[in-house]
Amino acid sequence: MLTTILRHTFPCSIAIIIAILLVFMSAQSAIVLLLGALLLLFYYLPKLTPPLIISTVSSFLFMYMYTLYFDEQNETQLHEDMQQFHVELNSLIQVDGNLATFQVKTLEENERVAVRLRIDSEEDQHLLKTTKVGEICHITGKLISPGPSRNFHGFDYEEYLYLQRIHWTLSTTSTEMSCEERANLLSWDRIHEWRLYALTVIDERFSEHVSGVMTALLFGDRSFIGVDVLTAYQDLGIIHLLAISGLHVGIVSGMAYYVLKRSGITKERSAEMLLVLLPVYAVLAGGAPSVIRAVTMTMIVFAAIRMHWRAFSVHNLSFAACVMLIVNPYYLFHIGFQLSFSLTFSIILSIHYMQQLRTKLLQSLFICVLTQLFSFPIIVYYFHTYSLWSLVLNIMYVPFVSVFLLPVLWGLFFVSFFSMSLMKFGDRLLEHVLQFIHHFFVSVQQWPTGWTAFGETSMFWVGLLLLLTTMMLILLVRRKRKLLMIVTVGYVSSLLYPLYSPYFSNETVITFIDVGQGDSILIELPRREGTMLIDAGGYLPIPIEDWERRKVAPDPGRQSVAPYLKARGIKTVDYVVASHADYDHVGGLFEIIEQFNVKTILYLI
């Protein structure tokens, strides 16, 4: 029975994705995705049967109507005149200097709200760090409707919150918030409490670089990693290595399964126990879409072991996608969901071809190149740039993380509860290793030749590249060399289009960038004959106490101007002009000079 259901999920998952996209995306993008669906269905055509066709069409119709209904229900019951709130804390409180951010759920309206809280004292800061998920709080504050990005191509905070079913931000202070622990916490709240305890233990017992990577790889929290290191991971295209992937879940569940069997428990009972424990681990690991996908697929495998059924990987992946999208169609627009499913699908699709390669080195190289091809358009779409070092660093660093780093981190974490001396010894050794690696990453990230700016791309471009990449993979597996060459030429042409299209534009573009206090003006001449940036804003430094300092000081050059330049596909700035020496005009220019290739700096006296 399970095998029959799983065989139907592959085309059904495609139909579900198309249905969701048709609700939210433009017709242009939907056409490309529809062509991609037809291509994949053609790949699946030999196994198509009338029941399979009926289930696929039914899945499309059901998901289209369900997504419309789901989106219509995404409305707020709160209004801006409200000031008193009785809420439940349902996320960890992230404390950064004198700012705390977290999410709450109102008890009366049962609606989630994002909170930005200004901390008034060091004592309040310490109290917030010990506040637990599930506590009941009374907050007095002001509701603010999140607005769209203030600059073109900027981060749309309003859409980001909307996809989490959040419609308001609540501005308050620590003196206007009081919490009390609930007498009987629910089971899921207890798990969140365990997660907070584990994060606290890691932060207190381990050194800086070890604790940052450990919290990211074991519990899905990157907030303990330094901003410069985290930025290096992101810019170098290896940020996915700090996410809990299917490999991580597979290692954890495999180790647990082995220990249970070696303890004398039958494989059926071991599978049953893991079916209960894996959802708990998903919550402990932060519940990101990539974690849920990996846990769902692993649970299908253990269900098959328990019931003596046969499970197919591609159908496991499709079933996981169907379950997640039915629970929350907005998952489709999460970058973690997109990267997790696309990369896993590419590996599964090519597994037989990969096994024909002679050596493990060739197999590893093939997988790295394949995953880079599938992740490339998604990364460029969200970040507008791509690191030329991504492939090399993935080849070098992925085996280190999966084979060595992850098992060692789990071992050190458990050892810390039994032998502090042994833990300290391992921590010191690993700290030196990670400190060297992170210093190397930061150095490479700062090289001006290490990245390329593609500029803002469309969903049409992403869909087209994913379609052509899938075609190349299918043709490679089927050994259709002539067609493969033709499709490869089409892929390269499509890839280069955003890089060279500005050189054919006859328009002069002048943009006034919103940097808050101060000014910033970007001038782009026709056919990229020259670019000029006048000022970049800047926040005046204000004397504050040490506990109030944030990990990274606000900088409009880094937060507003640099992202806009990258979104315009600009890597080289011909002229940087400082209108005058006031910091609110030139403060942001230091970041621009550091990140971009600046040819000439002009200072107007």
Coordinates of C-alpha atoms in Angstrom, one line a residue:
M1 CA 0.0 0.0 0.0
L2 CA 2.8 2.4 1.0
T3 CA 4.7 1.6 -2.2
T4 CA 1.6 2.3 -4.4
I5 CA 1.0 5.7 -2.6
L6 CA 4.7 6.7 -2.9
R7 CA 4.8 5.9 -6.7
H8 CA 2.0 8.4 -7.2
T9 CA 3.6 11.2 -5.2
F10 CA 6.3 12.2 -7.8
P11 CA 4.0 13.7 -10.4
C12 CA 1.5 14.8 -7.7
S13 CA 4.2 16.9 -6.0
I14 CA 4.9 18.6 -9.4
A15 CA 1.2 19.3 -9.8
I16 CA 1.0 20.7 -6.3
I17 CA 4.0 23.0 -6.8
I18 CA 2.6 24.3 -10.1
A19 CA -0.8 24.9 -8.4
I20 CA 0.8 27.0 -5.6
L21 CA 2.8 29.0 -8.1
L22 CA -0.2 29.8 -10.2
V23 CA -1.8 31.4 -7.2
F24 CA 1.1 33.7 -6.4
M25 CA 3.4 34.0 -9.4
S26 CA 3.2 35.8 -12.7
A27 CA 2.0 34.0 -15.8
Q28 CA 5.4 34.3 -17.4
S29 CA 7.0 32.4 -14.6
A30 CA 4.2 29.9 -14.5
I31 CA 4.8 29.1 -18.2
V32 CA 8.4 28.1 -17.6
L33 CA 7.4 26.0 -14.6
L34 CA 4.7 24.4 -16.5
L35 CA 7.2 23.5 -19.3
G36 CA 9.5 22.1 -16.6
A37 CA 6.6 20.0 -15.2
L38 CA 5.8 18.6 -18.7
L39 CA 9.5 17.7 -19.1
L40 CA 9.6 15.8 -15.8
L41 CA 6.3 14.1 -16.6
F42 CA 7.8 13.1 -20.0
Y43 CA 10.7 11.6 -18.1
Y44 CA 8.1 9.7 -16.0
L45 CA 5.9 8.9 -19.0
P46 CA 6.6 5.2 -19.4
K47 CA 5.1 4.6 -16.0
L48 CA 2.0 6.8 -16.4
T49 CA -1.3 4.9 -15.8
P50 CA -4.9 6.2 -15.8
P51 CA -5.0 6.2 -11.9
L52 CA -1.7 8.1 -11.9
I53 CA -3.1 10.7 -14.3
I54 CA -6.3 11.1 -12.3
S55 CA -4.3 11.5 -9.0
T56 CA -2.1 14.1 -10.6
V57 CA -4.9 16.2 -12.0
S58 CA -6.8 15.8 -8.7
S59 CA -3.8 17.0 -6.8
F60 CA -3.5 20.1 -8.9
L61 CA -7.1 21.1 -8.6
F62 CA -7.2 20.4 -4.9
M63 CA -4.0 22.3 -4.2
Y64 CA -5.0 25.3 -6.3
M65 CA -8.3 25.7 -4.4
Y66 CA -6.7 24.9 -1.0
T67 CA -3.9 27.5 -1.6
L68 CA -6.5 30.1 -2.4
Y69 CA -8.4 29.3 0.8
F70 CA -5.2 29.2 2.8
D71 CA -4.1 32.6 1.6
E72 CA -7.5 34.2 2.2
Q73 CA -7.4 33.1 5.8
N74 CA -4.1 34.9 6.3
E75 CA -5.6 38.0 7.8
T76 CA -5.1 40.0 11.0
Q77 CA -7.6 40.4 13.8
L78 CA -5.5 43.1 15.6
H79 CA -5.7 46.8 15.0
E80 CA -3.2 49.6 15.6
D81 CA -5.1 51.2 18.5
M82 CA -4.4 48.2 20.7
Q83 CA -1.7 48.8 23.4
Q84 CA -2.2 46.0 26.0
F85 CA -1.4 42.5 25.1
H86 CA -1.6 39.1 26.9
V87 CA 0.6 36.8 25.0
E88 CA 2.5 33.5 25.0
L89 CA 6.2 33.5 24.1
N90 CA 6.6 31.1 21.3
S91 CA 10.2 31.6 20.1
L92 CA 13.6 32.1 21.6
I93 CA 14.5 35.7 22.6
Q94 CA 17.5 36.9 20.5
V95 CA 19.4 39.5 22.5
D96 CA 21.8 41.8 20.7
G97 CA 23.1 44.5 22.9
N98 CA 20.2 46.8 23.8
L99 CA 17.8 45.2 21.3
A100 CA 15.8 42.0 21.7
T101 CA 13.7 40.4 19.0
F102 CA 11.3 37.5 19.3
Q103 CA 7.8 36.3 18.4
V104 CA 4.7 36.0 20.6
K105 CA 1.2 34.6 20.1
T106 CA -1.8 36.6 21.5
L107 CA -4.0 34.5 23.7
E108 CA -7.3 36.1 22.7
E109 CA -6.9 36.4 19.0
N110 CA -4.4 33.5 18.6
E111 CA -2.3 35.6 16.3
R112 CA 1.5 35.7 16.0
V113 CA 3.3 39.1 16.4
A114 CA 7.0 40.0 15.9
V115 CA 8.4 42.0 18.8
R116 CA 11.2 44.5 18.8
L117 CA 12.1 45.4 22.4
R118 CA 14.5 48.0 23.6
I119 CA 16.4 46.9 26.7
D120 CA 16.6 49.6 29.4
S121 CA 19.2 48.0 31.7
E122 CA 21.8 45.3 32.0
E123 CA 19.7 43.5 34.6
D124 CA 16.8 43.4 32.1
Q125 CA 19.1 42.0 29.5
H126 CA 20.1 39.1 31.7
L127 CA 16.5 38.5 32.7
L128 CA 15.5 38.3 29.0
K129 CA 18.2 35.7 28.3
T130 CA 16.7 33.4 30.9
T131 CA 13.1 33.8 29.8
K132 CA 11.8 30.5 28.5
V133 CA 9.5 29.6 25.6
G134 CA 6.0 29.1 26.7
E135 CA 5.9 31.7 29.4
I136 CA 2.9 34.0 29.6
C137 CA 3.7 37.7 29.3
H138 CA 1.9 41.0 29.6
I139 CA 3.2 43.6 27.2
T140 CA 2.4 47.3 26.7
G141 CA 3.5 48.7 23.4
K142 CA 2.6 50.0 20.0
L143 CA 1.6 48.0 17.0
I144 CA 3.4 48.9 13.7
S145 CA 2.4 47.7 10.3
P146 CA 5.6 46.5 8.6
G147 CA 6.2 48.3 5.3
P148 CA 7.8 47.1 2.1
S149 CA 11.5 47.8 1.3
R150 CA 12.4 51.4 1.2
N151 CA 14.8 50.8 -1.7
F152 CA 14.4 49.0 -5.0
H153 CA 15.6 45.4 -4.8
G154 CA 15.8 45.6 -1.0
F155 CA 14.7 43.0 1.5
D156 CA 10.9 43.0 1.8
Y157 CA 10.3 42.6 5.5
E158 CA 6.5 42.9 5.0
E159 CA 6.4 39.9 2.6
Y160 CA 8.9 38.0 4.9
L161 CA 6.5 38.4 7.9
Y162 CA 3.4 37.7 5.7
L163 CA 4.7 34.3 4.7
Q164 CA 5.0 33.5 8.4
R165 CA 1.3 34.7 8.9
I166 CA 2.5 37.8 10.8
H167 CA 1.0 41.2 10.1
W168 CA 2.3 43.4 12.9
T169 CA 5.5 44.3 14.7
L170 CA 5.2 45.3 18.4
S171 CA 7.5 48.0 19.6
T172 CA 8.1 48.0 23.4
T173 CA 10.7 48.3 26.1
S174 CA 11.9 45.9 28.8
T175 CA 10.2 47.9 31.5
E176 CA 6.8 47.4 29.7
M177 CA 7.0 43.6 29.6
S178 CA 6.6 41.2 32.5
C179 CA 6.5 37.4 32.2
E180 CA 5.6 34.5 34.4
E181 CA 6.3 30.8 33.9
R182 CA 3.3 28.7 33.0
A183 CA 2.5 26.0 35.6
N184 CA 2.0 23.2 33.2
L185 CA 4.0 23.6 30.0
L186 CA 2.8 21.7 26.9
S187 CA 5.1 18.9 25.6
W188 CA 6.3 21.0 22.7
D189 CA 7.1 23.9 25.0
R190 CA 9.2 21.5 27.1
I191 CA 11.2 20.6 23.9
H192 CA 11.8 24.3 23.2
E193 CA 13.0 24.6 26.8
W194 CA 15.4 21.7 26.3
R195 CA 16.7 23.4 23.2
L196 CA 17.3 26.7 25.0
Y197 CA 19.1 24.8 27.8
A198 CA 21.3 23.0 25.2
L199 CA 22.2 26.3 23.5
T200 CA 23.0 27.9 26.9
V201 CA 25.2 25.0 27.8
I202 CA 27.1 25.2 24.5
D203 CA 27.6 29.0 24.8
E204 CA 28.9 28.7 28.4
R205 CA 31.2 25.7 28.0
F206 CA 32.7 25.9 24.6
S207 CA 35.0 28.5 22.9
E208 CA 33.8 31.0 20.3
H209 CA 34.2 29.3 17.0
V210 CA 33.3 25.8 18.4
S211 CA 30.1 27.0 20.1
G212 CA 29.0 28.9 16.9
V213 CA 29.4 26.0 14.6
M214 CA 28.0 23.5 17.2
T215 CA 24.8 25.4 17.8
A216 CA 24.3 25.7 14.0
L217 CA 25.0 22.1 13.1
L218 CA 23.4 20.4 16.1
F219 CA 20.4 22.7 16.9
G220 CA 19.9 24.9 13.8
D221 CA 20.8 28.2 15.5
R222 CA 23.4 30.5 13.8
S223 CA 23.0 33.5 16.1
F224 CA 26.2 32.4 18.0
I225 CA 28.4 32.7 14.9
G226 CA 30.3 36.0 14.4
V227 CA 28.7 38.2 11.8
D228 CA 32.0 38.4 9.7
V229 CA 32.2 34.6 9.7
L230 CA 28.5 34.2 8.8
T231 CA 28.8 36.8 6.0
A232 CA 31.8 34.9 4.6
Y233 CA 29.9 31.6 4.6
Q234 CA 27.0 33.4 2.8
D235 CA 29.2 35.2 0.2
L236 CA 31.3 32.2 -0.6
G237 CA 28.2 30.0 -1.3
I238 CA 28.8 27.6 1.5
I239 CA 26.1 28.8 3.9
H240 CA 24.2 25.6 3.4
L241 CA 26.9 23.8 5.3
L242 CA 25.7 25.6 8.5
A243 CA 22.2 24.2 8.0
I244 CA 20.9 20.9 9.3
S245 CA 20.6 18.8 6.1
G246 CA 19.4 15.4 5.3
L247 CA 23.0 14.1 5.7
H248 CA 23.0 15.4 9.3
V249 CA 19.7 13.9 10.1
G250 CA 20.8 10.6 8.5
I251 CA 23.9 10.5 10.6
V252 CA 22.1 11.2 13.8
S253 CA 19.3 8.7 13.1
G254 CA 21.8 6.1 11.8
M255 CA 23.9 6.4 15.0
A256 CA 20.7 6.1 17.1
Y257 CA 19.5 3.1 15.1
Y258 CA 22.8 1.4 15.4
V259 CA 23.0 2.0 19.2
L260 CA 19.4 0.7 19.7
K261 CA 20.1 -2.5 17.7
R262 CA 23.4 -3.1 19.5
S263 CA 21.5 -2.8 22.8
G264 CA 19.5 -5.9 21.9
I265 CA 16.4 -4.1 20.6
T266 CA 14.9 -5.6 17.4
K267 CA 15.0 -3.5 14.2
E268 CA 11.2 -3.2 14.3
R269 CA 11.2 -1.7 17.8
S270 CA 14.2 0.5 17.0
A271 CA 12.3 1.9 14.0
E272 CA 9.2 2.5 16.1
M273 CA 11.3 4.4 18.7
L274 CA 12.9 6.6 16.1
L275 CA 9.5 7.3 14.5
V276 CA 8.6 8.9 17.9
L277 CA 12.0 10.6 18.5
L278 CA 12.6 12.1 15.1
P279 CA 9.8 14.7 15.4
V280 CA 11.3 15.7 18.7
Y281 CA 14.7 16.2 17.1
A282 CA 13.0 18.3 14.3
V283 CA 11.8 20.7 17.0
L284 CA 15.2 20.6 18.9
A285 CA 16.9 21.4 15.6
G286 CA 14.8 24.5 15.0
G287 CA 12.1 23.2 12.7
A288 CA 13.5 24.7 9.5
P289 CA 12.0 23.4 6.2
S290 CA 15.2 21.5 5.4
V291 CA 15.1 19.8 8.8
I292 CA 11.4 18.9 8.3
R293 CA 12.1 17.5 4.8
A294 CA 15.0 15.4 6.1
V295 CA 13.1 14.1 9.1
T296 CA 10.0 13.3 7.0
M297 CA 12.0 11.3 4.5
T298 CA 13.8 9.5 7.3
M299 CA 10.5 8.6 9.0
I300 CA 9.3 7.1 5.7
V301 CA 12.3 4.9 5.6
F302 CA 11.9 3.7 9.2
A303 CA 8.1 3.2 8.6
A304 CA 9.1 1.0 5.6
I305 CA 11.5 -0.9 7.8
R306 CA 8.8 -1.4 10.5
M307 CA 6.2 -2.6 8.0
H308 CA 8.6 -4.5 5.7
W309 CA 7.7 -2.3 2.7
R310 CA 9.9 -1.1 0.0
A311 CA 10.5 2.7 -0.2
F312 CA 11.9 4.6 -3.2
S313 CA 14.1 7.7 -2.6
V314 CA 12.6 10.0 -5.3
H315 CA 9.1 9.1 -4.0
N316 CA 10.1 9.7 -0.4
L317 CA 11.3 13.2 -1.4
S318 CA 8.0 13.8 -3.3
F319 CA 5.9 12.6 -0.4
A320 CA 7.8 14.9 2.0
A321 CA 7.2 17.8 -0.3
C322 CA 3.5 17.0 -0.6
V323 CA 3.1 16.8 3.2
M324 CA 4.9 20.0 3.9
L325 CA 3.1 22.0 1.2
I326 CA -0.3 20.8 2.3
V327 CA 0.5 21.8 5.9
N328 CA 1.9 25.2 4.8
P329 CA 1.9 26.2 1.1
Y330 CA 4.2 29.2 2.0
Y331 CA 7.1 26.8 2.5
L332 CA 7.5 26.8 -1.2
F333 CA 8.9 30.4 -1.0
H334 CA 11.4 29.6 1.7
I335 CA 15.0 29.5 0.3
G336 CA 15.8 26.6 2.6
F337 CA 12.9 24.5 1.2
Q338 CA 13.9 25.4 -2.4
L339 CA 17.6 24.5 -1.9
S340 CA 16.9 21.4 0.1
F341 CA 14.5 19.8 -2.3
S342 CA 16.2 20.8 -5.5
L343 CA 19.6 19.6 -4.5
T344 CA 18.3 16.3 -3.0
F345 CA 16.2 15.8 -6.2
S346 CA 19.3 16.3 -8.4
I347 CA 21.3 13.8 -6.5
I348 CA 18.6 11.2 -6.5
L349 CA 18.0 11.7 -10.3
S350 CA 21.7 11.1 -11.0
I351 CA 22.5 8.4 -8.5
H352 CA 22.8 5.6 -11.1
Y353 CA 25.1 7.6 -13.3
M354 CA 27.2 8.6 -10.4
Q355 CA 27.7 5.0 -9.4
Q356 CA 29.2 4.2 -12.8
L357 CA 32.1 6.6 -12.1
R358 CA 35.2 4.7 -11.3
T359 CA 36.6 6.4 -8.2
K360 CA 35.1 8.0 -5.1
L361 CA 37.0 11.2 -6.0
L362 CA 35.1 11.5 -9.3
Q363 CA 31.8 10.7 -7.6
S364 CA 32.4 13.5 -5.1
L365 CA 33.4 15.9 -7.8
F366 CA 30.4 15.1 -9.8
I367 CA 28.0 15.6 -6.9
C368 CA 29.7 19.0 -6.0
V369 CA 29.4 20.2 -9.6
L370 CA 25.8 19.0 -9.9
T371 CA 24.6 20.6 -6.7
Q372 CA 26.3 23.9 -7.7
L373 CA 24.4 23.9 -11.0
F374 CA 21.1 23.4 -9.2
S375 CA 21.8 25.9 -6.4
F376 CA 23.3 28.6 -8.6
P377 CA 20.1 30.3 -9.9
I378 CA 18.4 30.2 -6.5
I379 CA 21.4 31.8 -4.8
V380 CA 21.7 34.5 -7.4
Y381 CA 18.0 35.2 -7.3
Y382 CA 18.1 35.9 -3.5
F383 CA 21.6 37.4 -3.1
H384 CA 22.3 38.8 -6.6
T385 CA 25.9 37.6 -6.5
Y386 CA 27.8 34.4 -6.8
S387 CA 31.2 33.4 -5.4
L388 CA 33.7 32.0 -7.9
W389 CA 35.2 30.0 -5.0
S390 CA 32.0 28.2 -4.2
L391 CA 32.7 25.0 -6.1
V392 CA 36.3 24.7 -4.8
L393 CA 35.3 25.3 -1.2
N394 CA 32.4 22.9 -1.4
I395 CA 34.7 20.2 -2.7
M396 CA 37.1 20.8 0.2
Y397 CA 34.8 21.6 3.1
V398 CA 31.8 19.2 2.6
P399 CA 33.7 16.0 3.4
F400 CA 35.4 17.7 6.4
V401 CA 32.0 18.7 7.8
S402 CA 30.1 15.4 7.2
V403 CA 32.9 12.9 7.9
F404 CA 34.8 14.7 10.7
L405 CA 33.3 17.8 12.1
L406 CA 29.7 16.7 12.7
P407 CA 30.5 13.4 14.6
V408 CA 33.2 15.3 16.7
L409 CA 30.7 18.0 17.7
W410 CA 28.1 15.5 18.8
G411 CA 30.8 13.7 20.7
L412 CA 32.1 16.8 22.5
F413 CA 28.5 17.9 23.3
F414 CA 27.7 14.6 25.1
V415 CA 31.2 14.4 26.7
S416 CA 30.7 17.9 28.2
F417 CA 28.1 16.3 30.6
F418 CA 30.5 13.7 31.9
S419 CA 34.1 14.9 31.7
M420 CA 34.9 18.6 31.6
S421 CA 38.6 18.0 31.3
L422 CA 38.2 15.8 28.2
M423 CA 35.7 18.3 26.8
K424 CA 38.1 21.2 27.3
F425 CA 41.0 19.3 25.7
G426 CA 38.9 18.6 22.6
D427 CA 37.5 22.1 22.5
R428 CA 40.9 23.7 22.5
L429 CA 42.1 21.5 19.6
L430 CA 38.9 22.1 17.5
E431 CA 38.9 25.8 18.3
H432 CA 42.4 26.2 16.6
V433 CA 41.2 24.2 13.6
L434 CA 38.0 26.2 13.1
Q435 CA 39.7 29.5 13.9
F436 CA 42.2 28.8 11.0
I437 CA 39.4 27.8 8.6
H438 CA 37.2 30.8 9.4
H439 CA 40.1 33.2 9.1
F440 CA 40.8 31.7 5.7
F441 CA 37.1 32.1 4.7
V442 CA 37.0 35.7 5.8
S443 CA 40.2 36.4 3.9
V444 CA 39.0 34.8 0.7
Q445 CA 35.6 36.6 0.9
Q446 CA 37.4 39.9 1.0
W447 CA 39.3 39.3 -2.2
P448 CA 37.8 41.6 -4.9
T449 CA 38.1 39.0 -7.6
G450 CA 36.3 36.3 -5.6
W451 CA 32.7 37.1 -6.7
T452 CA 30.5 38.2 -9.6
A453 CA 27.5 40.5 -9.4
F454 CA 24.6 39.2 -11.6
G455 CA 22.1 41.8 -10.4
E456 CA 18.4 41.3 -9.9
T457 CA 17.1 38.3 -11.8
S458 CA 13.5 37.2 -12.4
M459 CA 11.7 34.0 -11.5
F460 CA 11.5 33.4 -15.2
W461 CA 15.3 33.2 -15.4
V462 CA 15.5 30.9 -12.3
G463 CA 12.8 28.6 -13.8
L464 CA 14.5 28.6 -17.2
L465 CA 18.0 27.7 -15.7
L466 CA 16.5 24.9 -13.5
L467 CA 14.6 23.6 -16.5
L468 CA 17.8 23.5 -18.7
T469 CA 19.9 22.0 -15.8
T470 CA 17.3 19.2 -15.4
M471 CA 17.4 18.6 -19.2
M472 CA 21.2 18.4 -19.2
L473 CA 21.1 15.9 -16.3
I474 CA 18.5 13.7 -18.0
L475 CA 20.4 13.8 -21.3
L476 CA 23.7 13.0 -19.5
V477 CA 22.1 10.0 -17.8
R478 CA 20.6 8.9 -21.1
R479 CA 23.9 9.6 -23.0
K480 CA 22.3 11.9 -25.6
R481 CA 25.5 13.8 -26.4
K482 CA 24.4 15.9 -29.3
L483 CA 21.2 17.2 -27.6
L484 CA 23.3 17.7 -24.4
M485 CA 25.6 20.1 -26.3
I486 CA 22.7 22.1 -27.7
V487 CA 21.0 22.4 -24.3
T488 CA 24.4 23.3 -22.7
V489 CA 24.8 26.2 -25.2
G490 CA 21.3 27.4 -24.2
Y491 CA 22.2 27.2 -20.6
V492 CA 25.4 29.2 -20.9
S493 CA 23.6 31.8 -23.0
S494 CA 20.8 32.1 -20.4
L495 CA 23.4 32.3 -17.6
L496 CA 25.3 35.1 -19.2
Y497 CA 22.3 37.2 -20.1
P498 CA 22.0 39.2 -16.7
L499 CA 25.7 39.8 -16.8
Y500 CA 25.8 41.5 -20.2
S501 CA 22.3 42.9 -20.7
P502 CA 23.2 46.2 -19.0
Y503 CA 25.8 46.9 -21.7
F504 CA 23.0 47.1 -24.3
S505 CA 20.9 49.6 -22.3
N506 CA 20.8 53.1 -23.7
E507 CA 19.3 54.6 -20.5
T508 CA 20.9 56.8 -17.9
V509 CA 19.7 55.7 -14.4
I510 CA 19.9 58.0 -11.4
T511 CA 18.8 56.5 -8.1
F512 CA 18.4 58.3 -4.7
I513 CA 19.1 55.6 -2.2
D514 CA 17.2 55.8 1.1
V515 CA 19.9 55.6 3.8
G516 CA 18.0 57.4 6.6
Q517 CA 20.1 60.2 7.9
G518 CA 22.2 61.7 5.0
D519 CA 22.2 61.2 1.3
S520 CA 23.3 58.6 -1.3
I521 CA 23.0 59.0 -5.1
L522 CA 23.9 56.4 -7.7
I523 CA 24.4 57.4 -11.4
E524 CA 24.7 54.7 -14.1
L525 CA 25.6 55.9 -17.6
P526 CA 24.3 54.1 -20.7
R527 CA 25.9 50.8 -21.8
R528 CA 27.8 50.7 -18.4
E529 CA 30.2 53.3 -19.6
G530 CA 30.6 54.5 -16.0
T531 CA 29.1 54.4 -12.5
M532 CA 29.3 57.1 -9.9
L533 CA 28.3 56.9 -6.2
I534 CA 27.8 60.2 -4.3
D535 CA 27.9 59.7 -0.5
A536 CA 26.6 56.6 1.3
G537 CA 25.0 57.9 4.4
G538 CA 26.2 57.1 7.9
Y539 CA 25.1 56.8 11.5
L540 CA 26.8 59.1 14.0
P541 CA 28.5 57.0 16.7
I542 CA 26.9 57.6 20.1
P543 CA 28.7 56.8 23.4
I544 CA 27.0 53.8 25.0
E545 CA 27.9 51.2 27.7
D546 CA 29.5 47.9 26.8
W547 CA 26.4 45.8 27.4
E548 CA 24.4 48.0 25.0
R549 CA 26.7 47.4 22.0
R550 CA 25.4 45.2 19.3
K551 CA 27.4 42.6 17.4
V552 CA 27.5 44.8 14.3
A553 CA 26.9 48.5 14.5
P554 CA 24.3 49.9 12.0
D555 CA 25.9 51.0 8.7
P556 CA 23.8 52.2 5.8
G557 CA 26.7 51.5 3.5
R558 CA 26.6 47.8 4.4
Q559 CA 22.8 47.5 4.9
S560 CA 21.4 49.6 2.1
V561 CA 23.9 50.9 -0.5
A562 CA 26.0 47.7 -1.0
P563 CA 22.9 45.5 -1.5
Y564 CA 21.5 47.9 -4.0
L565 CA 24.7 48.0 -6.0
K566 CA 24.8 44.2 -6.1
A567 CA 21.2 44.1 -7.2
R568 CA 22.0 46.4 -10.1
G569 CA 24.8 44.1 -11.1
I570 CA 27.6 46.5 -10.2
K571 CA 30.9 45.2 -8.9
T572 CA 33.1 48.1 -10.1
V573 CA 32.4 51.7 -9.2
D574 CA 34.3 54.2 -11.4
Y575 CA 33.8 57.2 -9.1
V576 CA 33.1 57.5 -5.4
V577 CA 32.3 61.1 -4.5
A578 CA 32.4 62.4 -0.9
S579 CA 30.3 65.6 -1.0
H580 CA 31.7 66.8 2.4
A581 CA 33.2 65.3 5.6
D582 CA 30.1 65.0 7.7
Y583 CA 29.8 61.4 9.0
D584 CA 26.2 61.1 8.0
H585 CA 27.3 61.4 4.4
V586 CA 30.6 59.6 4.2
G587 CA 30.3 57.0 7.0
G588 CA 28.9 54.3 4.7
L589 CA 31.6 54.8 2.0
F590 CA 34.2 52.8 4.0
E591 CA 32.1 49.6 3.5
I592 CA 31.7 50.4 -0.2
I593 CA 35.4 50.9 -0.7
E594 CA 36.1 47.6 1.1
Q595 CA 33.6 45.5 -0.8
F596 CA 33.8 46.9 -4.3
N597 CA 36.4 47.7 -6.9
V598 CA 36.6 51.5 -6.6
K599 CA 38.7 53.1 -9.3
T600 CA 38.6 56.8 -8.3
I601 CA 37.7 58.6 -5.1
L602 CA 36.8 62.3 -5.3
Y603 CA 36.5 64.6 -2.3
L604 CA 34.7 67.9 -2.8
I605 CA 36.2 70.7 -0.7

